[in-house]
């Protein structure tokens, strides 16, 4: 079993002492090696010697995604390219991709972080793990891959796409654990049920899911469909990739690898720090990264952090599953709406599938929200009254949860796009209506 007891059960005072030591080193490292950070810290009137406590962290201006794009491709690297052994990048669908580089030491730490989190979730060297993340510049697949290999698991680097072939491997190899996005795991189950093979031909017991949000309702759907125990893990390419935090078998929050990441929660509008247990935007400072260290990186993810020890015995702080993103939050007629809230209403509701789409429009001077919901099967198509009843039930539940009137459109089965990577739920048509 991969269990780093000294790190994972460290007393809170010792964790803070280690974090301060590494924070002071990292700030100096950034100041001396990355011109961008020297200019940023000088402009804020902060010198490395000014960091004397963890509270001094708030004196450092946050780093944002556009900083990486503005310094594309290697402007934030802290070491010469001769020391960079791996490069990853985001998809860049909304502009230049964010590029990150890893030294050999960075990759060793990354695999340690993932082995630690996978072991906490219940993975063992007896597992055959199929990775259905896309390989390539995306960090997800290789992050899990190396961590699981360090754990001693048998890794099947299947990647995403060609779902029927992936299901064949799962049956033939007796795959016991699946790495995928939650939406793709559901799609794989949906496809499996359409094939001639019984679900008893599959042997999944554990799901290691990430890369997109997963509400409790969707997790229940996945567990019911596959008969597995689903866990969530968190990270992003700018920070490392997956490996920042992950659930243990207690599933009472995601344990943060605090010896490698210093996390804080702030008000997303004022950037003022919030107290323990308060919900806000997550900022993360890397504490050991050599290739591209980041100070107070704005993740835009909304969560909260608690510091009480977990029932599993680990003392590492735990963050809630991501509620949404501050930049993905929809504001409809003055009401803040997160896609996860809508998902919590739809997933598991009788008669509808877990696939949905949100259409945002501007009509006159007001924003409107249409929720397209897919029927689970064709049995309701011949009964207008039953479809109307379902539509009214969804409208009522949405109003109860969101405090907002919206439009609900019921569509036929298999008409909403499926995704093998991150699901794209929101279609924003407001610019087209300007």
CSV table of C-alpha atoms in Angstrom, one decimal:
chain,number,residue,atom,x,y,z
A,1,UNK,CA,0.0,0.0,0.0
A,2,UNK,CA,1.3,3.5,-0.9
A,3,UNK,CA,0.8,5.5,2.3
A,4,UNK,CA,3.2,8.4,3.1
A,5,UNK,CA,2.3,8.5,6.8
A,6,UNK,CA,4.7,11.2,7.8
A,7,UNK,CA,3.2,13.6,5.2
A,8,UNK,CA,-0.4,12.5,5.3
A,9,UNK,CA,-0.8,12.5,9.1
A,10,UNK,CA,1.4,15.5,9.9
A,11,UNK,CA,0.1,17.7,12.8
A,12,UNK,CA,-1.4,21.0,11.7
A,13,UNK,CA,1.3,23.0,13.3
A,14,UNK,CA,4.0,21.0,11.5
A,15,UNK,CA,2.1,21.4,8.2
A,16,UNK,CA,2.0,25.2,8.6
A,17,UNK,CA,5.7,25.3,9.5
A,18,UNK,CA,6.6,23.3,6.4
A,19,UNK,CA,4.4,25.4,4.2
A,20,UNK,CA,6.0,28.6,5.4
A,21,UNK,CA,9.5,27.3,4.8
A,22,UNK,CA,8.6,26.2,1.3
A,23,UNK,CA,6.6,29.4,0.6
A,24,UNK,CA,9.5,31.6,1.5
A,25,UNK,CA,11.8,29.6,-0.7
A,26,UNK,CA,9.3,29.7,-3.6
A,27,UNK,CA,8.8,33.4,-3.5
A,28,UNK,CA,12.6,34.0,-3.6
A,29,UNK,CA,12.9,31.4,-6.3
A,30,UNK,CA,10.2,33.2,-8.4
A,31,UNK,CA,11.7,36.6,-7.7
A,32,UNK,CA,15.2,35.6,-8.8
A,33,UNK,CA,14.4,33.3,-11.7
A,34,UNK,CA,11.2,34.6,-13.4
A,35,UNK,CA,11.3,38.3,-14.6
A,36,UNK,CA,7.5,38.4,-14.7
A,37,UNK,CA,7.4,37.8,-10.9
A,38,UNK,CA,10.2,40.2,-10.2
A,39,UNK,CA,8.3,43.0,-11.9
A,40,UNK,CA,5.0,41.9,-10.3
A,41,UNK,CA,6.5,41.8,-6.8
A,42,UNK,CA,8.4,45.0,-7.2
A,43,UNK,CA,5.3,46.8,-8.3
A,44,UNK,CA,3.5,45.6,-5.2
A,45,UNK,CA,6.4,46.6,-3.0
A,46,UNK,CA,7.0,43.1,-1.9
A,47,UNK,CA,10.5,41.5,-1.5
A,48,UNK,CA,11.2,37.9,-0.7
A,49,UNK,CA,12.3,38.8,2.9
A,50,UNK,CA,8.9,40.4,3.5
A,51,UNK,CA,7.3,36.9,3.7
A,52,UNK,CA,7.6,36.1,7.4
A,53,UNK,CA,4.3,34.3,8.0
A,54,UNK,CA,1.6,32.5,6.0
A,55,UNK,CA,-0.5,35.6,6.5
A,56,UNK,CA,2.0,37.6,4.4
A,57,UNK,CA,0.9,35.6,1.4
A,58,UNK,CA,-2.0,38.0,0.8
A,59,UNK,CA,0.5,40.8,0.1
A,60,UNK,CA,1.4,39.0,-3.2
A,61,UNK,CA,-0.8,39.9,-6.2
A,62,UNK,CA,-2.6,36.9,-7.7
A,63,UNK,CA,-1.5,35.2,-10.9
A,64,UNK,CA,-4.2,34.7,-13.6
A,65,UNK,CA,-4.6,32.6,-16.7
A,66,UNK,CA,-4.0,35.6,-19.0
A,67,UNK,CA,-0.5,36.0,-17.4
A,68,UNK,CA,0.4,32.6,-18.8
A,69,UNK,CA,-1.1,33.4,-22.2
A,70,UNK,CA,0.6,36.8,-22.3
A,71,UNK,CA,4.0,35.1,-21.7
A,72,UNK,CA,3.3,32.3,-24.2
A,73,UNK,CA,5.0,29.9,-24.6
A,74,UNK,CA,7.9,29.8,-22.1
A,75,UNK,CA,8.0,33.2,-20.5
A,76,UNK,CA,7.1,32.0,-17.0
A,77,UNK,CA,9.5,29.1,-17.0
A,78,UNK,CA,12.0,29.3,-14.1
A,79,UNK,CA,14.7,27.0,-15.5
A,80,UNK,CA,16.5,26.7,-18.9
A,81,UNK,CA,14.9,24.5,-21.5
A,82,UNK,CA,17.7,22.0,-21.0
A,83,UNK,CA,16.1,21.1,-17.6
A,84,UNK,CA,12.6,20.9,-19.0
A,85,UNK,CA,11.8,17.2,-19.8
A,86,UNK,CA,8.0,17.5,-20.5
A,87,UNK,CA,5.7,20.1,-21.9
A,88,UNK,CA,1.9,20.1,-21.5
A,89,UNK,CA,-0.6,22.7,-22.7
A,90,UNK,CA,-4.3,23.5,-22.3
A,91,UNK,CA,-6.6,23.1,-25.3
A,92,UNK,CA,-6.5,26.8,-26.1
A,93,UNK,CA,-10.1,26.9,-27.3
A,94,UNK,CA,-10.5,30.5,-26.1
A,95,UNK,CA,-7.2,31.8,-27.1
A,96,UNK,CA,-3.5,30.9,-26.9
A,97,UNK,CA,-3.1,27.7,-24.8
A,98,UNK,CA,-1.5,27.9,-21.4
A,99,UNK,CA,1.8,26.1,-21.6
A,100,UNK,CA,3.5,24.4,-18.6
A,101,UNK,CA,6.9,22.7,-18.3
A,102,UNK,CA,8.2,20.0,-15.9
A,103,UNK,CA,11.6,19.1,-14.7
A,104,UNK,CA,12.5,15.6,-13.8
A,105,UNK,CA,11.9,16.5,-10.2
A,106,UNK,CA,8.5,17.9,-11.0
A,107,UNK,CA,7.5,14.6,-12.6
A,108,UNK,CA,8.6,12.6,-9.6
A,109,UNK,CA,6.6,14.8,-7.3
A,110,UNK,CA,3.6,14.6,-9.7
A,111,UNK,CA,3.6,10.8,-9.7
A,112,UNK,CA,4.0,10.8,-5.9
A,113,UNK,CA,0.9,13.1,-5.5
A,114,UNK,CA,-1.2,10.9,-7.8
A,115,UNK,CA,-0.1,7.6,-6.2
A,116,UNK,CA,-1.0,9.1,-2.8
A,117,UNK,CA,-4.4,10.2,-3.9
A,118,UNK,CA,-5.2,7.0,-5.9
A,119,UNK,CA,-4.3,4.9,-2.8
A,120,UNK,CA,-6.4,7.0,-0.6
A,121,UNK,CA,-9.4,6.4,-3.0
A,122,UNK,CA,-8.9,2.6,-2.7
A,123,UNK,CA,-6.7,1.7,-5.6
A,124,UNK,CA,-4.2,-1.1,-5.0
A,125,UNK,CA,-1.5,-3.0,-6.9
A,126,UNK,CA,-4.1,-5.7,-7.7
A,127,UNK,CA,-6.1,-3.3,-9.9
A,128,UNK,CA,-6.2,-3.2,-13.7
A,129,UNK,CA,-6.9,0.4,-14.4
A,130,UNK,CA,-8.2,1.6,-17.7
A,131,UNK,CA,-7.5,5.3,-18.5
A,132,UNK,CA,-10.1,6.8,-20.8
A,133,UNK,CA,-8.9,10.4,-20.6
A,134,UNK,CA,-7.4,11.7,-23.8
A,135,UNK,CA,-3.6,11.3,-24.1
A,136,UNK,CA,-1.6,14.1,-25.6
A,137,UNK,CA,-1.0,17.7,-24.4
A,138,UNK,CA,-3.8,17.3,-21.8
A,139,UNK,CA,-2.3,16.6,-18.4
A,140,UNK,CA,-5.1,14.2,-17.1
A,141,UNK,CA,-4.1,10.9,-18.6
A,142,UNK,CA,-0.4,10.9,-18.0
A,143,UNK,CA,-0.8,12.3,-14.5
A,144,UNK,CA,-3.0,9.4,-13.5
A,145,UNK,CA,-0.9,7.0,-15.6
A,146,UNK,CA,2.4,7.6,-13.8
A,147,UNK,CA,0.8,7.7,-10.4
A,148,UNK,CA,-1.0,4.4,-10.9
A,149,UNK,CA,2.1,2.8,-12.2
A,150,UNK,CA,4.0,4.0,-9.1
A,151,UNK,CA,1.2,2.4,-7.0
A,152,UNK,CA,1.9,-0.9,-8.8
A,153,UNK,CA,-1.4,-1.0,-10.8
A,154,UNK,CA,-1.6,-2.5,-14.2
A,155,UNK,CA,-2.4,0.4,-16.5
A,156,UNK,CA,-4.4,0.2,-19.7
A,157,UNK,CA,-3.8,3.5,-21.6
A,158,UNK,CA,-6.9,3.2,-23.7
A,159,UNK,CA,-7.5,7.0,-24.1
A,160,UNK,CA,-10.9,8.3,-25.0
A,161,UNK,CA,-13.0,7.6,-28.1
A,162,UNK,CA,-13.8,4.3,-29.9
A,163,UNK,CA,-16.0,3.4,-26.9
A,164,UNK,CA,-17.0,-0.1,-28.2
A,165,UNK,CA,-13.3,-1.1,-28.3
A,166,UNK,CA,-12.8,0.4,-24.9
A,167,UNK,CA,-15.6,-1.7,-23.6
A,168,UNK,CA,-14.2,-4.8,-25.2
A,169,UNK,CA,-10.9,-4.2,-23.4
A,170,UNK,CA,-12.8,-3.8,-20.1
A,171,UNK,CA,-14.5,-7.1,-20.6
A,172,UNK,CA,-11.5,-9.1,-21.8
A,173,UNK,CA,-8.9,-7.6,-19.4
A,174,UNK,CA,-11.3,-7.7,-16.5
A,175,UNK,CA,-10.6,-4.0,-15.8
A,176,UNK,CA,-11.3,-3.2,-12.2
A,177,UNK,CA,-10.9,0.6,-12.1
A,178,UNK,CA,-11.8,3.3,-14.6
A,179,UNK,CA,-10.3,6.7,-15.1
A,180,UNK,CA,-12.6,9.1,-17.1
A,181,UNK,CA,-14.6,12.2,-16.9
A,182,UNK,CA,-18.0,11.5,-15.2
A,183,UNK,CA,-19.9,12.3,-18.3
A,184,UNK,CA,-17.9,9.8,-20.4
A,185,UNK,CA,-18.3,7.2,-17.7
A,186,UNK,CA,-22.0,7.6,-18.1
A,187,UNK,CA,-21.8,7.5,-21.8
A,188,UNK,CA,-19.7,4.3,-21.7
A,189,UNK,CA,-22.4,2.7,-19.5
A,190,UNK,CA,-25.1,3.8,-21.9
A,191,UNK,CA,-23.2,2.2,-24.8
A,192,UNK,CA,-22.5,-1.0,-22.8
A,193,UNK,CA,-26.2,-1.5,-22.2
A,194,UNK,CA,-26.9,-1.2,-25.9
A,195,UNK,CA,-24.4,-4.0,-26.8
A,196,UNK,CA,-25.2,-7.7,-26.7
A,197,UNK,CA,-23.0,-8.4,-23.7
A,198,UNK,CA,-24.6,-8.5,-20.2
A,199,UNK,CA,-23.3,-6.0,-17.6
A,200,UNK,CA,-22.1,-9.0,-15.6
A,201,UNK,CA,-19.3,-9.3,-18.1
A,202,UNK,CA,-17.7,-6.1,-16.6
A,203,UNK,CA,-15.8,-6.1,-13.4
A,204,UNK,CA,-15.4,-2.5,-12.4
A,205,UNK,CA,-15.2,-1.8,-8.7
A,206,UNK,CA,-13.6,1.7,-8.6
A,207,UNK,CA,-13.9,4.9,-10.5
A,208,UNK,CA,-11.3,7.6,-10.4
A,209,UNK,CA,-13.1,10.6,-12.0
A,210,UNK,CA,-12.0,14.1,-12.6
A,211,UNK,CA,-11.5,16.9,-15.2
A,212,UNK,CA,-15.0,18.1,-14.8
A,213,UNK,CA,-17.6,18.5,-12.0
A,214,UNK,CA,-19.6,15.6,-10.7
A,215,UNK,CA,-22.7,16.3,-8.6
A,216,UNK,CA,-23.7,13.7,-6.0
A,217,UNK,CA,-26.7,12.9,-8.2
A,218,UNK,CA,-24.5,12.1,-11.2
A,219,UNK,CA,-22.1,10.0,-9.0
A,220,UNK,CA,-25.1,7.9,-7.9
A,221,UNK,CA,-26.1,7.4,-11.5
A,222,UNK,CA,-22.5,6.2,-12.4
A,223,UNK,CA,-22.3,3.9,-9.4
A,224,UNK,CA,-25.7,2.4,-10.2
A,225,UNK,CA,-24.9,1.9,-13.9
A,226,UNK,CA,-21.5,0.3,-13.3
A,227,UNK,CA,-21.7,-1.1,-9.7
A,228,UNK,CA,-18.6,0.7,-8.7
A,229,UNK,CA,-17.4,3.1,-6.0
A,230,UNK,CA,-16.8,6.5,-7.5
A,231,UNK,CA,-14.3,9.0,-6.3
A,232,UNK,CA,-13.4,12.5,-7.4
A,233,UNK,CA,-9.9,14.1,-7.8
A,234,UNK,CA,-8.9,17.7,-8.6
A,235,UNK,CA,-6.2,19.6,-10.3
A,236,UNK,CA,-5.4,21.7,-13.3
A,237,UNK,CA,-2.6,21.8,-15.8
A,238,UNK,CA,-1.3,25.2,-14.6
A,239,UNK,CA,-0.6,23.8,-11.2
A,240,UNK,CA,0.5,20.3,-12.1
A,241,UNK,CA,-2.4,18.5,-13.6
A,242,UNK,CA,-4.5,16.1,-11.5
A,243,UNK,CA,-2.8,15.7,-8.1
A,244,UNK,CA,-3.8,18.8,-6.1
A,245,UNK,CA,-6.5,17.0,-4.1
A,246,UNK,CA,-8.6,13.9,-4.1
A,247,UNK,CA,-11.2,11.9,-2.1
A,248,UNK,CA,-10.3,9.1,0.2
A,249,UNK,CA,-12.7,6.2,0.8
A,250,UNK,CA,-14.6,8.3,3.4
A,251,UNK,CA,-15.6,10.7,0.6
A,252,UNK,CA,-15.9,13.6,3.0
A,253,UNK,CA,-14.0,16.2,1.0
A,254,UNK,CA,-10.9,16.1,-1.2
A,255,UNK,CA,-7.6,15.8,0.7
A,256,UNK,CA,-5.2,18.6,-0.4
A,257,UNK,CA,-1.6,17.6,-0.9
A,258,UNK,CA,-0.6,20.5,1.4
A,259,UNK,CA,3.1,19.8,1.5
A,260,UNK,CA,3.1,20.7,-2.3
A,261,UNK,CA,0.3,23.2,-2.6
A,262,UNK,CA,-0.7,26.1,-0.4
A,263,UNK,CA,-4.5,26.8,-0.8
A,264,UNK,CA,-6.6,29.7,0.2
A,265,UNK,CA,-10.2,30.7,-0.3
A,266,UNK,CA,-11.0,34.3,-1.1
A,267,UNK,CA,-14.0,36.4,-2.0
A,268,UNK,CA,-14.0,36.3,-5.9
A,269,UNK,CA,-14.9,40.0,-6.2
A,270,UNK,CA,-12.7,41.6,-3.5
A,271,UNK,CA,-10.0,38.8,-3.2
A,272,UNK,CA,-10.2,39.3,0.5
A,273,UNK,CA,-9.4,36.0,2.4
A,274,UNK,CA,-12.4,34.1,3.8
A,275,UNK,CA,-12.5,32.1,7.1
A,276,UNK,CA,-12.3,28.3,7.4
A,277,UNK,CA,-15.4,26.7,6.0
A,278,UNK,CA,-16.5,29.8,4.1
A,279,UNK,CA,-17.2,29.3,0.3
A,280,UNK,CA,-15.3,31.3,-2.2
A,281,UNK,CA,-12.7,31.1,-5.0
A,282,UNK,CA,-9.7,28.8,-4.6
A,283,UNK,CA,-6.2,30.3,-5.0
A,284,UNK,CA,-3.3,27.9,-5.1
A,285,UNK,CA,0.5,28.5,-4.6
A,286,UNK,CA,2.8,25.8,-5.8
A,287,UNK,CA,5.4,25.0,-3.1
A,288,UNK,CA,7.9,22.8,-4.9
A,289,UNK,CA,7.5,23.3,-8.6
A,290,UNK,CA,10.7,23.9,-10.5
A,291,UNK,CA,9.6,24.3,-14.1
A,292,UNK,CA,6.9,26.8,-13.7
A,293,UNK,CA,6.1,27.9,-10.1
A,294,UNK,CA,2.9,29.9,-9.6
A,295,UNK,CA,2.1,32.3,-6.8
A,296,UNK,CA,-1.5,32.6,-5.7
A,297,UNK,CA,-3.0,31.3,-9.0
A,298,UNK,CA,-6.6,32.1,-9.4
A,299,UNK,CA,-8.3,28.8,-10.3
A,300,UNK,CA,-11.8,30.5,-10.6
A,301,UNK,CA,-13.1,27.3,-8.9
A,302,UNK,CA,-15.6,27.8,-6.1
A,303,UNK,CA,-15.2,25.7,-3.0
A,304,UNK,CA,-14.5,25.8,0.7
A,305,UNK,CA,-11.7,24.2,2.9
A,306,UNK,CA,-11.9,22.5,6.3
A,307,UNK,CA,-8.9,21.6,8.4
A,308,UNK,CA,-10.3,19.1,10.9
A,309,UNK,CA,-8.7,15.6,10.6
A,310,UNK,CA,-10.6,13.1,8.5
A,311,UNK,CA,-12.1,9.9,9.8
A,312,UNK,CA,-9.5,8.1,7.6
A,313,UNK,CA,-6.8,9.4,9.9
A,314,UNK,CA,-5.3,11.9,7.4
A,315,UNK,CA,-4.7,15.4,8.7
A,316,UNK,CA,-4.4,17.1,5.3
A,317,UNK,CA,-7.0,19.8,4.8
A,318,UNK,CA,-10.0,18.9,2.7
A,319,UNK,CA,-11.8,21.0,0.1
A,320,UNK,CA,-15.4,20.5,-1.0
A,321,UNK,CA,-16.2,19.2,-4.5
A,322,UNK,CA,-16.1,22.2,-6.8
A,323,UNK,CA,-19.5,24.0,-6.8
A,324,UNK,CA,-18.8,25.8,-10.0
A,325,UNK,CA,-16.4,28.4,-11.5
A,326,UNK,CA,-16.6,32.1,-10.9
A,327,UNK,CA,-16.2,32.7,-14.6
A,328,UNK,CA,-18.7,30.0,-15.6
A,329,UNK,CA,-21.4,31.2,-13.3
A,330,UNK,CA,-24.5,32.4,-15.2
A,331,UNK,CA,-26.2,35.5,-14.0
A,332,UNK,CA,-29.9,35.3,-15.2
A,333,UNK,CA,-32.0,38.3,-14.2
A,334,UNK,CA,-29.9,39.0,-11.2
A,335,UNK,CA,-29.8,35.4,-10.0
A,336,UNK,CA,-26.4,33.5,-9.8
A,337,UNK,CA,-26.8,30.1,-11.4
A,338,UNK,CA,-24.2,27.3,-11.5
A,339,UNK,CA,-24.6,24.4,-14.0
A,340,UNK,CA,-24.1,22.0,-11.1
A,341,UNK,CA,-27.3,23.2,-9.5
A,342,UNK,CA,-29.2,22.4,-12.6
A,343,UNK,CA,-27.5,19.0,-12.8
A,344,UNK,CA,-28.5,18.2,-9.2
A,345,UNK,CA,-32.2,18.6,-10.2
A,346,UNK,CA,-32.0,16.6,-13.4
A,347,UNK,CA,-29.7,13.7,-12.7
A,348,UNK,CA,-31.7,10.9,-11.2
A,349,UNK,CA,-35.1,12.3,-12.1
A,350,UNK,CA,-37.3,9.6,-13.4
A,351,UNK,CA,-38.0,9.8,-17.2
A,352,UNK,CA,-35.0,11.9,-18.2
A,353,UNK,CA,-31.4,10.9,-19.1
A,354,UNK,CA,-28.4,12.6,-17.4
A,355,UNK,CA,-27.6,14.5,-20.6
A,356,UNK,CA,-28.7,18.1,-20.8
A,357,UNK,CA,-27.8,21.5,-22.4
A,358,UNK,CA,-28.2,25.1,-21.2
A,359,UNK,CA,-29.0,27.7,-23.8
A,360,UNK,CA,-28.5,31.3,-22.7
A,361,UNK,CA,-30.0,34.1,-24.8
A,362,UNK,CA,-30.6,37.8,-24.5
A,363,UNK,CA,-34.1,38.9,-25.3
A,364,UNK,CA,-34.6,42.7,-25.1
A,365,UNK,CA,-32.6,43.8,-22.1
A,366,UNK,CA,-32.9,40.5,-20.1
A,367,UNK,CA,-31.0,37.2,-20.2
A,368,UNK,CA,-33.1,34.0,-20.5
A,369,UNK,CA,-32.2,30.4,-19.8
A,370,UNK,CA,-33.5,27.4,-21.7
A,371,UNK,CA,-32.8,24.0,-20.3
A,372,UNK,CA,-32.9,21.2,-22.9
A,373,UNK,CA,-33.5,17.9,-21.3
A,374,UNK,CA,-33.3,14.5,-23.0
A,375,UNK,CA,-35.9,11.8,-22.4
A,376,UNK,CA,-34.5,8.5,-21.1
A,377,UNK,CA,-36.4,6.5,-23.7
A,378,UNK,CA,-39.0,6.8,-26.4
A,379,UNK,CA,-42.0,5.5,-24.3
A,380,UNK,CA,-43.2,9.1,-23.4
A,381,UNK,CA,-43.2,10.4,-27.0
A,382,UNK,CA,-46.7,9.2,-27.7
A,383,UNK,CA,-48.2,10.8,-24.6
A,384,UNK,CA,-48.3,14.6,-24.7
A,385,UNK,CA,-49.9,14.8,-21.3
A,386,UNK,CA,-47.1,12.8,-19.7
A,387,UNK,CA,-44.4,14.9,-21.3
A,388,UNK,CA,-46.2,18.1,-20.1
A,389,UNK,CA,-46.4,16.6,-16.6
A,390,UNK,CA,-42.7,15.9,-16.7
A,391,UNK,CA,-41.9,19.3,-18.0
A,392,UNK,CA,-44.0,21.0,-15.3
A,393,UNK,CA,-42.2,18.8,-12.6
A,394,UNK,CA,-38.8,20.0,-13.9
A,395,UNK,CA,-40.0,23.6,-14.0
A,396,UNK,CA,-41.2,23.4,-10.4
A,397,UNK,CA,-38.0,21.8,-9.1
A,398,UNK,CA,-35.8,24.3,-11.0
A,399,UNK,CA,-37.7,27.2,-9.5
A,400,UNK,CA,-37.4,25.7,-6.0
A,401,UNK,CA,-33.6,25.3,-6.4
A,402,UNK,CA,-32.7,28.3,-8.5
A,403,UNK,CA,-35.4,30.8,-7.5
A,404,UNK,CA,-35.8,31.5,-11.2
A,405,UNK,CA,-38.3,30.9,-13.9
A,406,UNK,CA,-36.7,29.3,-17.0
A,407,UNK,CA,-37.8,27.5,-20.1
A,408,UNK,CA,-37.6,23.7,-20.2
A,409,UNK,CA,-37.5,21.9,-23.5
A,410,UNK,CA,-38.0,18.1,-23.7
A,411,UNK,CA,-36.0,16.5,-26.5
A,412,UNK,CA,-35.9,13.0,-27.9
A,413,UNK,CA,-33.4,10.4,-26.6
A,414,UNK,CA,-29.8,10.5,-28.0
A,415,UNK,CA,-30.2,14.0,-29.5
A,416,UNK,CA,-27.9,15.9,-27.1
A,417,UNK,CA,-24.2,15.7,-27.9
A,418,UNK,CA,-22.1,13.3,-26.0
A,419,UNK,CA,-18.5,14.1,-25.0
A,420,UNK,CA,-15.4,11.9,-24.5
A,421,UNK,CA,-13.6,14.8,-22.7
A,422,UNK,CA,-15.0,17.6,-20.7
A,423,UNK,CA,-18.7,18.0,-21.2
A,424,UNK,CA,-19.7,21.4,-22.7
A,425,UNK,CA,-23.1,22.0,-21.2
A,426,UNK,CA,-23.6,25.8,-21.8
A,427,UNK,CA,-24.3,27.4,-25.2
A,428,UNK,CA,-24.2,31.1,-24.8
A,429,UNK,CA,-26.0,32.9,-27.6
A,430,UNK,CA,-26.1,36.3,-25.9
A,431,UNK,CA,-23.4,37.8,-28.2
A,432,UNK,CA,-25.4,36.7,-31.3
A,433,UNK,CA,-28.4,38.6,-30.0
A,434,UNK,CA,-26.6,41.9,-29.3
